[in-house]
């Protein structure tokens, strides 16, 4: 039986990410993260760099890519496909907030790390990917100028909603904030 090499590597990456979550919550994202993971989890640091060639930033990108992918799989679109588009977007954003809430401390570390000035490119691309995923789930059919303006507008709303959520323990208040925006 032939094993797909990429599938094997992806599974290995996800396994390391999952066993590293507590370390990331405790120590945050920093240049020593792989050394700490290596010592605490008894993983050869060269293996970590083979799996994540650009270091912890690769790990971070994979985590956020999987967040979007797992959220899309989990969401049942049939619950809202007949609603107006703006209501679908609100439902999706709040469902994603609830999904993130399952591991809030972990994703909070990621969000605040991305807010650092030297991470603005990574933050921008990840916010765009999340927002694009939200519009895709909502089955938006816009093209041309509308396609981009909707994503730009939702990027600001989504970022503000996430910021409020991570600084607040009340999802209902976060939803009120989203209504206000």
N, CA, C and O of each residue as an XYZ file, in Angstrom:
724
protein
N       0.845     -1.182      0.000
C       0.000      0.000      0.000
C       0.890      1.244      0.000
O       1.785      1.386      0.833
N       0.627      2.129     -0.939
C       1.422      3.347     -1.069
C       0.790      4.465     -0.236
O      -0.413      4.713     -0.326
N       1.605      5.127      0.565
C       1.128      6.228      1.409
C       1.449      7.546      0.722
O       2.572      7.762      0.266
N       0.456      8.424      0.652
C       0.659      9.747      0.091
C       1.577     10.530      1.037
O       1.251     10.737      2.206
N       2.733     10.962      0.509
C       3.727     11.638      1.344
C       3.180     12.940      1.948
O       3.422     13.230      3.119
N       2.448     13.715      1.152
C       1.899     14.970      1.672
C       0.881     14.722      2.772
O       0.844     15.447      3.767
N       0.065     13.709      2.596
C      -0.927     13.370      3.613
C      -0.236     12.962      4.915
O      -0.658     13.359      6.001
N       0.817     12.176      4.795
C       1.573     11.752      5.971
C       2.178     12.961      6.690
O       2.101     13.069      7.914
N       2.780     13.866      5.914
C       3.397     15.057      6.505
C       2.350     15.965      7.149
O       2.576     16.518      8.225
N       1.212     16.112      6.489
C       0.139     16.936      7.061
C      -0.342     16.362      8.389
O      -0.559     17.105      9.346
N      -0.507     15.049      8.447
C      -0.933     14.410      9.697
C       0.115     14.601     10.788
O      -0.219     14.857     11.944
N       1.372     14.476     10.412
C       2.473     14.654     11.368
C       2.493     16.098     11.881
O       2.671     16.332     13.076
N       2.309     17.063     10.975
C       2.274     18.474     11.378
C       1.131     18.732     12.361
O       1.317     19.378     13.393
N      -0.050     18.218     12.023
C      -1.209     18.436     12.894
C      -1.019     17.777     14.258
O      -1.444     18.321     15.277
N      -0.388     16.623     14.276
C      -0.118     15.949     15.548
C       0.795     16.808     16.425
O       0.550     16.966     17.621
N       1.842     17.357     15.825
C       2.767     18.208     16.579
C       2.074     19.486     17.039
O       2.292     19.942     18.161
N       1.253     20.055     16.188
C       0.508     21.258     16.572
C      -0.386     20.951     17.773
O      -0.416     21.714     18.739
N      -1.102     19.851     17.714
C      -2.025     19.509     18.802
C      -1.311     19.267     20.121
O      -1.807     19.666     21.175
N      -0.156     18.620     20.077
C       0.552     18.381     21.338
C       1.296     19.630     21.818
O       1.791     19.663     22.945
N       1.374     20.647     20.971
C       2.091     21.879     21.324
C       1.177     22.999     21.806
O       1.666     24.043     22.238
N      -0.120     22.808     21.744
C      -1.052     23.888     22.078
C      -0.844     24.430     23.493
O      -0.831     25.645     23.691
N      -0.685     23.558     24.462
C      -0.506     24.015     25.847
C       0.783     24.821     25.982
O       0.831     25.800     26.728
N       1.812     24.416     25.272
C       3.085     25.148     25.298
C       2.906     26.532     24.682
O       3.429     27.520     25.197
N       2.174     26.598     23.590
C       1.936     27.882     22.918
C       1.115     28.801     23.814
O       1.400     29.995     23.906
N       0.095     28.251     24.475
C      -0.723     29.062     25.379
C       0.150     29.616     26.512
O       0.008     30.777     26.898
N       1.034     28.800     27.030
C       1.880     29.200     28.161
C       3.009     30.153     27.746
O       3.288     31.127     28.446
N       3.658     29.871     26.605
C       4.859     30.624     26.217
C       4.653     31.601     25.065
O       5.514     32.444     24.812
N       3.538     31.503     24.372
C       3.298     32.381     23.230
C       4.137     31.981     22.027
O       4.770     30.926     22.007
N       4.125     32.849     21.032
C       4.848     32.620     19.779
C       6.168     33.366     19.858
O       6.183     34.589     19.995
N       7.274     32.643     19.774
C       8.581     33.289     19.824
C       9.617     32.397     19.165
O       9.339     31.243     18.838
N      10.800     32.928     18.976
C      11.855     32.207     18.263
C      12.340     30.971     19.016
O      12.968     30.097     18.419
N      12.062     30.882     20.313
C      12.468     29.726     21.111
C      11.393     28.644     21.195
O      11.591     27.627     21.860
N      10.269     28.854     20.535
C       9.145     27.929     20.643
C       9.530     26.501     20.267
O       9.169     25.562     20.976
N      10.252     26.323     19.171
C      10.612     24.971     18.740
C      11.561     24.309     19.736
O      11.481     23.101     19.956
N      12.452     25.085     20.335
C      13.343     24.520     21.356
C      12.542     24.037     22.565
O      12.822     22.973     23.118
N      11.559     24.815     22.965
C      10.727     24.447     24.111
C       9.912     23.190     23.787
O       9.833     22.265     24.596
N       9.311     23.170     22.599
C       8.534     21.992     22.182
C       9.445     20.771     22.141
O       9.066     19.696     22.605
N      10.634     20.932     21.591
C      11.592     19.837     21.468
C      11.930     19.233     22.827
O      11.949     18.012     22.984
N      12.196     20.086     23.801
C      12.574     19.616     25.136
C      11.376     18.986     25.852
O      11.472     17.878     26.380
N      10.236     19.710     25.866
C       9.081     19.239     26.633
C       8.418     18.005     26.031
O       7.934     17.143     26.764
N       8.393     17.916     24.721
C       7.691     16.808     24.060
C       8.640     15.752     23.504
O       8.219     14.780     22.877
N       9.937     15.967     23.750
C      10.967     15.019     23.311
C      10.886     14.734     21.810
O      10.866     13.587     21.364
N      10.840     15.833     21.054
C      10.835     15.774     19.593
C      12.128     16.412     19.115
O      12.504     17.488     19.580
N      12.790     15.767     18.212
C      14.029     16.301     17.654
C      13.726     17.648     16.983
O      12.829     17.731     16.144
N      14.461     18.691     17.345
C      14.192     20.026     16.786
C      14.401     20.064     15.276
O      13.745     20.842     14.584
N      15.306     19.233     14.755
C      15.498     19.215     13.292
C      14.241     18.671     12.607
O      13.929     19.072     11.486
N      13.522     17.765     13.268
C      12.267     17.255     12.711
C      11.236     18.385     12.628
O      10.487     18.486     11.656
N      11.211     19.230     13.661
C      10.286     20.365     13.646
C      10.587     21.300     12.473
O       9.671     21.778     11.803
N      11.860     21.553     12.231
C      12.229     22.451     11.131
C      12.037     21.809      9.763
O      11.864     22.514      8.769
N      12.065     20.492      9.701
C      11.753     19.817      8.436
C      10.258     19.950      8.145
O       9.860     20.210      7.009
N       9.442     19.769      9.170
C       7.994     19.870      9.003
C       7.524     21.310      8.830
O       6.541     21.571      8.137
N       8.231     22.239      9.465
C       7.865     23.654      9.411
C       9.113     24.446      9.005
O       9.755     25.053      9.862
N       9.466     24.451      7.710
C      10.736     25.048      7.261
C      10.915     26.525      7.626
O      12.040     26.976      7.842
N       9.823     27.272      7.696
C       9.919     28.688      8.065
C       9.638     28.898      9.543
O       9.245     29.986      9.963
N       9.841     27.859     10.317
C       9.688     27.956     11.761
C       8.246     28.055     12.199
O       7.336     27.558     11.536
N       8.061     28.706     13.327
C       6.732     28.776     13.930
C       5.730     29.533     13.065
O       4.523     29.367     13.244
N       6.200     30.361     12.134
C       5.252     31.070     11.253
C       4.552     30.096     10.310
O       3.387     30.295      9.968
N       5.261     29.037      9.885
C       4.609     27.980      9.105
C       3.560     27.275      9.955
O       2.457     26.982      9.494
N       3.926     27.011     11.199
C       3.002     26.359     12.121
C       1.747     27.214     12.286
O       0.629     26.701     12.250
N       1.936     28.486     12.463
C       0.835     29.430     12.629
C      -0.076     29.439     11.404
O      -1.299     29.399     11.543
N       0.502     29.491     10.220
C      -0.285     29.492      8.983
C      -1.099     28.209      8.832
O      -2.258     28.246      8.417
N      -0.490     27.086      9.169
C      -1.195     25.800      9.073
C      -2.360     25.757     10.059
O      -3.437     25.262      9.729
N      -2.148     26.267     11.248
C      -3.216     26.296     12.255
C      -4.403     27.099     11.741
O      -5.545     26.652     11.846
N      -4.148     28.265     11.192
C      -5.243     29.122     10.729
C      -5.913     28.566      9.478
O      -7.122     28.715      9.301
N      -5.138     27.931      8.616
C      -5.716     27.271      7.434
C      -6.664     26.158      7.887
O      -7.765     26.016      7.355
N      -6.228     25.377      8.867
C      -7.070     24.288      9.366
C      -8.280     24.802     10.132
O      -9.338     24.173     10.112
N      -8.137     25.936     10.805
C      -9.288     26.533     11.481
C     -10.387     26.818     10.462
O     -11.546     26.463     10.679
N     -10.025     27.460      9.353
C     -11.011     27.761      8.312
C     -11.601     26.491      7.716
O     -12.812     26.396      7.518
N     -10.744     25.515      7.432
C     -11.187     24.256      6.825
C     -12.106     23.485      7.769
O     -13.161     23.008      7.350
N     -11.720     23.358      9.028
C     -12.536     22.627     10.002
C     -13.865     23.339     10.259
O     -14.904     22.697     10.411
N     -13.818     24.659     10.305
C     -15.049     25.423     10.509
C     -16.004     25.208      9.339
O     -17.201     25.009      9.541
N     -15.479     25.249      8.124
C     -16.322     25.047      6.945
C     -16.970     23.667      6.953
O     -18.139     23.525      6.594
N     -16.220     22.662      7.358
C     -16.762     21.297      7.427
C     -17.860     21.195      8.478
O     -18.863     20.513      8.270
N     -17.668     21.869      9.599
C     -18.581     21.757     10.738
C     -19.890     22.499     10.506
O     -20.932     22.093     11.020
N     -19.846     23.569      9.746
C     -21.021     24.426      9.586
C     -22.047     23.792      8.662
O     -21.710     23.308      7.581
N     -23.287     23.797      9.091
C     -24.380     23.261      8.274
C     -25.031     24.417      7.528
O     -25.786     25.199      8.106
N     -24.732     24.514      6.250
C     -25.230     25.637      5.446
C     -26.745     25.629      5.262
O     -27.350     26.685      5.078
N     -27.347     24.478      5.310
C     -28.784     24.396      5.041
C     -29.610     25.158      6.066
O     -30.774     25.471      5.815
N     -29.022     25.458      7.218
C     -29.760     26.185      8.250
C     -30.034     27.631      7.880
O     -30.906     28.264      8.477
N     -29.318     28.159      6.925
C     -29.462     29.589      6.658
C     -29.447     29.963      5.175
O     -29.396     31.152      4.857
N     -29.488     29.007      4.268
C     -29.321     29.337      2.855
C     -30.484     30.119      2.246
O     -30.351     30.639      1.138
N     -31.603     30.215      2.932
C     -32.728     30.995      2.399
C     -32.822     32.389      3.021
O     -33.697     33.179      2.664
N     -31.924     32.680      3.941
C     -31.917     33.984      4.600
C     -31.254     35.025      3.692
O     -30.488     34.670      2.797
N     -31.548     36.305      3.922
C     -30.832     37.347      3.192
C     -29.329     37.268      3.474
O     -28.916     36.786      4.529
N     -28.528     37.735      2.541
C     -27.084     37.604      2.622
C     -26.505     38.211      3.903
O     -25.636     37.599      4.525
N     -26.961     39.395      4.312
C     -26.396     40.029      5.506
C     -26.677     39.214      6.765
O     -25.859     39.202      7.686
N     -27.822     38.534      6.817
C     -28.121     37.682      7.972
C     -27.280     36.411      7.949
O     -26.861     35.917      8.996
N     -27.035     35.883      6.749
C     -26.160     34.709      6.638
C     -24.761     35.040      7.146
O     -24.147     34.254      7.867
N     -24.265     36.218      6.760
C     -22.923     36.628      7.185
C     -22.860     36.724      8.706
O     -21.903     36.253      9.321
N     -23.865     37.325      9.307
C     -23.878     37.453     10.776
C     -23.884     36.079     11.434
O     -23.140     35.842     12.386
N     -24.711     35.180     10.936
C     -24.788     33.828     11.502
C     -23.440     33.127     11.372
O     -22.990     32.470     12.311
N     -22.803     33.260     10.235
C     -21.514     32.602      9.999
C     -20.437     33.184     10.910
O     -19.666     32.437     11.513
N     -20.380     34.503     11.013
C     -19.375     35.141     11.876
C     -19.569     34.692     13.322
O     -18.598     34.356     14.000
N     -20.802     34.684     13.794
C     -21.047     34.276     15.183
C     -20.787     32.779     15.382
O     -20.344     32.361     16.452
N     -21.060     31.984     14.363
C     -20.750     30.548     14.455
C     -19.238     30.345     14.519
O     -18.755     29.466     15.232
N     -18.501     31.155     13.777
C     -17.041     31.033     13.820
C     -16.514     31.488     15.179
O     -15.580     30.887     15.711
N     -17.096     32.534     15.740
C     -16.711     32.981     17.084
C     -16.962     31.846     18.081
O     -16.117     31.574     18.933
N     -18.104     31.193     17.980
C     -18.417     30.079     18.879
C     -17.443     28.921     18.656
O     -17.056     28.248     19.611
N     -17.051     28.687     17.426
C     -16.088     27.630     17.098
C     -14.724     27.950     17.707
O     -14.068     27.075     18.271
N     -14.305     29.205     17.591
C     -13.029     29.645     18.163
C     -13.086     29.593     19.695
O     -12.078     29.341     20.356
N     -14.276     29.836     20.242
C     -14.444     29.850     21.694
C     -14.104     28.500     22.331
O     -13.786     28.436     23.519
N     -14.171     27.430     21.550
C     -13.829     26.103     22.070
C     -12.370     26.028     22.509
O     -12.030     25.259     23.407
N     -11.505     26.828     21.877
C     -10.088     26.906     22.243
C      -9.655     28.373     22.299
O      -8.657     28.773     21.700
N     -10.429     29.144     23.028
C     -10.254     30.591     23.048
C      -8.854     31.028     23.457
O      -8.280     31.910     22.818
N      -8.294     30.438     24.499
C      -6.963     30.851     24.958
C      -5.908     30.640     23.882
O      -5.007     31.461     23.709
N      -6.030     29.541     23.169
C      -5.075     29.223     22.108
C      -5.174     30.249     20.970
O      -4.163     30.805     20.541
N      -6.382     30.491     20.490
C      -6.560     31.425     19.380
C      -6.322     32.874     19.795
O      -5.953     33.706     18.966
N      -6.529     33.173     21.056
C      -6.239     34.517     21.560
C      -4.734     34.788     21.461
O      -4.326     35.883     21.074
N      -3.917     33.802     21.807
C      -2.456     33.947     21.671
C      -2.077     34.219     20.219
O      -1.211     35.047     19.938
N      -2.728     33.522     19.313
C      -2.453     33.711     17.887
C      -2.852     35.117     17.453
O      -2.078     35.816     16.799
N      -4.061     35.525     17.821
C      -4.572     36.829     17.400
C      -3.686     37.961     17.895
O      -3.337     38.860     17.130
N      -3.322     37.919     19.165
C      -2.482     38.993     19.701
C      -1.076     38.965     19.129
O      -0.457     40.015     18.958
N      -0.571     37.796     18.835
C       0.732     37.721     18.187
C       0.665     38.365     16.793
O       1.576     39.091     16.395
N      -0.402     38.097     16.071
C      -0.543     38.668     14.723
C      -0.714     40.183     14.750
O      -0.445     40.852     13.752
N      -1.156     40.729     15.872
C      -1.324     42.179     15.972
C       0.001     42.934     16.098
O       0.032     44.156     15.953
N       1.089     42.220     16.367
C       2.392     42.878     16.450
C       2.743     43.490     15.087
O       2.470     42.883     14.051
N       3.338     44.672     15.081
C       3.609     45.374     13.812
C       4.398     44.564     12.780
O       4.142     44.691     11.582
N       5.336     43.749     13.211
C       6.128     42.997     12.239
C       5.350     41.842     11.605
O       5.872     41.158     10.726
N       4.118     41.621     12.038
C       3.297     40.537     11.485
C       2.144     41.044     10.624
O       1.219     40.287     10.326
N       2.185     42.305     10.225
C       1.041     42.874      9.518
C       0.730     42.151      8.212
O      -0.440     42.033      7.848
N       1.741     41.664      7.498
C       1.489     40.938      6.245
C       0.776     39.617      6.523
O      -0.183     39.259      5.839
N       1.252     38.910      7.522
C       0.633     37.640      7.890
C      -0.787     37.864      8.403
O      -1.699     37.116      8.049
N      -0.981     38.886      9.230
C      -2.313     39.210      9.732
C      -3.250     39.541      8.577
O      -4.364     39.023      8.508
N      -2.800     40.397      7.677
C      -3.639     40.791      6.542
C      -4.049     39.591      5.701
O      -5.215     39.451      5.333
N      -3.094     38.734      5.401
C      -3.418     37.575      4.562
C      -4.346     36.604      5.293
O      -5.236     36.022      4.674
N      -4.153     36.424      6.589
C      -5.007     35.495      7.325
C      -6.423     36.046      7.509
O      -7.396     35.297      7.424
N      -6.539     37.335      7.756
C      -7.870     37.948      7.849
C      -8.570     37.821      6.498
O      -9.751     37.477      6.439
N      -7.855     38.093      5.428
C      -8.460     37.970      4.098
C      -8.934     36.541      3.848
O     -10.044     36.339      3.357
N      -8.112     35.553      4.179
C      -8.499     34.153      3.961
C      -9.736     33.791      4.777
O     -10.617     33.084      4.289
N      -9.807     34.271      6.012
C     -10.982     34.002      6.850
C     -12.228     34.654      6.281
O     -13.289     34.035      6.210
N     -12.093     35.898      5.881
C     -13.229     36.636      5.336
C     -13.677     36.028      4.003
O     -14.874     35.904      3.743
N     -12.724     35.658      3.176
C     -13.061     35.011      1.904
C     -13.815     33.710      2.156
O     -14.775     33.392      1.454
N     -13.374     32.968      3.155
C     -14.055     31.725      3.525
C     -15.488     32.005      3.991
O     -16.410     31.265      3.649
N     -15.667     33.063      4.761
C     -17.007     33.424      5.238
C     -17.921     33.751      4.057
O     -19.066     33.299      4.015
N     -17.423     34.532      3.102
C     -18.233     34.863      1.924
C     -18.521     33.610      1.097
O     -19.611     33.466      0.544
N     -17.560     32.719      1.014
C     -17.759     31.466      0.274
C     -18.854     30.624      0.942
O     -19.740     30.098      0.267
N     -18.785     30.503      2.259
C     -19.802     29.739      2.998
C     -21.180     30.367      2.808
O     -22.178     29.653      2.705
N     -21.240     31.693      2.761
C     -22.513     32.408      2.595
C     -23.055     32.316      1.173
O     -24.148     32.801      0.881
N     -22.274     31.686      0.292
C     -22.657     31.500     -1.109
C     -22.845     32.835     -1.836
O     -23.789     33.012     -2.606
N     -21.946     33.745     -1.580
C     -21.971     35.042     -2.245
C     -21.592     34.865     -3.709
O     -20.644     34.149     -4.028
N     -22.323     35.509     -4.585
C     -22.098     35.380     -6.024
C     -21.506     36.649     -6.651
O     -21.443     36.761     -7.875
N     -21.081     37.588     -5.834
C     -20.605     38.857     -6.381
C     -19.310     38.677     -7.178
O     -18.531     37.752     -6.948
N     -19.118     39.585     -8.108
C     -17.914     39.585     -8.949
C     -17.398     41.011     -9.061
O     -18.010     41.957     -8.564
N     -16.274     41.139     -9.717
C     -15.660     42.434    -10.000
C     -15.449     43.260     -8.728
O     -14.970     42.751     -7.714
N     -15.813     44.537     -8.800
C     -15.569     45.478     -7.724
C     -16.257     45.060     -6.431
O     -15.673     45.174     -5.353
N     -17.504     44.574     -6.530
C     -18.259     44.140     -5.358
C     -17.550     43.038     -4.586
O     -17.566     43.021     -3.355
N     -16.935     42.129     -5.308
C     -16.221     41.009     -4.696
C     -15.188     41.532     -3.704
O     -15.094     41.040     -2.579
N     -14.419     42.523     -4.120
C     -13.341     43.048     -3.275
C     -13.848     43.971     -2.183
O     -13.363     43.914     -1.053
N     -14.808     44.816     -2.497
C     -15.294     45.748     -1.477
C     -15.986     45.012     -0.335
O     -15.840     45.399      0.824
N     -16.730     43.966     -0.644
C     -17.381     43.184      0.411
C     -16.343     42.569      1.344
O     -16.536     42.534      2.559
N     -15.266     42.095      0.784
C     -14.229     41.472      1.596
C     -13.478     42.504      2.434
O     -13.125     42.235      3.582
N     -13.241     43.655      1.879
C     -12.560     44.720      2.627
C     -13.435     45.181      3.796
O     -12.948     45.336      4.916
N     -14.704     45.394      3.536
C     -15.622     45.840      4.588
C     -15.742     44.782      5.681
O     -15.669     45.095      6.869
N     -15.927     43.523      5.267
C     -16.062     42.461      6.264
C     -14.765     42.246      7.031
O     -14.809     41.821      8.186
N     -13.626     42.521      6.435
C     -12.345     42.385      7.142
C     -12.311     43.273      8.377
O     -11.897     42.839      9.452
N     -12.750     44.517      8.217
C     -12.792     45.440      9.353
C     -13.787     44.992     10.406
O     -13.496     45.040     11.601
N     -14.945     44.560      9.973
C     -15.984     44.117     10.900
C     -15.536     42.850     11.630
O     -15.683     42.739     12.847
N     -14.995     41.909     10.884
C     -14.546     40.638     11.479
C     -13.412     40.869     12.475
O     -13.412     40.291     13.562
N     -12.447     41.712     12.105
C     -11.326     42.021     13.005
C     -11.814     42.674     14.294
O     -11.382     42.302     15.385
N     -12.707     43.641     14.169
C     -13.256     44.317     15.351
C     -14.030     43.353     16.232
O     -13.947     43.416     17.458
N     -14.781     42.460     15.603
C     -15.555     41.472     16.354
C     -14.630     40.510     17.091
O     -14.873     40.188     18.254
N     -13.575     40.049     16.428
C     -12.603     39.169     17.082
C     -11.926     39.875     18.258
O     -11.768     39.299     19.334
N     -11.532     41.119     18.040
C     -10.879     41.891     19.096
C     -11.793     42.002     20.320
O     -11.355     41.810     21.455
N     -13.061     42.310     20.074
C     -14.026     42.402     21.176
C     -14.179     41.050     21.864
O     -14.179     40.971     23.093
N     -14.307     40.000     21.080
C     -14.482     38.654     21.620
C     -13.315     38.238     22.521
O     -13.530     37.694     23.604
N     -12.086     38.493     22.077
C     -10.925     38.082     22.862
C     -10.740     38.919     24.127
O     -10.018     38.512     25.037
N     -11.379     40.070     24.190
C     -11.285     40.921     25.374
C     -12.539     40.865     26.231
O     -12.747     41.713     27.098
N     -13.368     39.866     25.986
C     -14.660     39.808     26.632
C     -15.031     38.340     26.814
O     -14.716     37.519     25.952
N     -15.676     38.000     27.887
C     -16.085     36.614     28.115
C     -17.558     36.372     27.834
O     -18.101     35.334     28.210
N     -18.198     37.313     27.185
C     -19.630     37.209     26.934
C     -19.886     37.224     25.425
O     -19.725     38.253     24.768
N     -20.279     36.087     24.896
C     -20.537     35.993     23.455
C     -21.737     36.849     23.064
O     -21.774     37.389     21.958
N     -22.712     36.979     23.949
C     -23.876     37.822     23.641
C     -23.462     39.280     23.434
O     -23.982     39.959     22.548
N     -22.521     39.755     24.258
C     -22.010     41.119     24.068
C     -21.260     41.244     22.753
O     -21.328     42.280     22.092
N     -20.551     40.201     22.377
C     -19.836     40.211     21.101
C     -20.841     40.288     19.952
O     -20.615     40.990     18.967
N     -21.935     39.574     20.086
C     -22.968     39.626     19.043
C     -23.596     41.020     18.978
O     -23.887     41.517     17.890
N     -23.805     41.649     20.129
C     -24.322     43.020     20.146
C     -23.336     43.965     19.458
O     -23.745     44.866     18.726
N     -22.062     43.763     19.688
C     -21.012     44.566     19.043
C     -21.080     44.380     17.534
O     -20.961     45.346     16.781
N     -21.271     43.141     17.091
C     -21.378     42.854     15.671
C     -22.600     43.548     15.079
O     -22.534     44.076     13.969
N     -23.710     43.551     15.808
C     -24.912     44.247     15.341
C     -24.670     45.738     15.190
O     -25.180     46.374     14.268
N     -23.878     46.292     16.115
C     -23.584     47.724     16.098
C     -22.714     48.085     14.887
O     -22.877     49.144     14.281
N     -21.782     47.173     14.549
C     -20.892     47.449     13.416
C     -21.678     47.329     12.144
O     -21.130     47.521     11.059
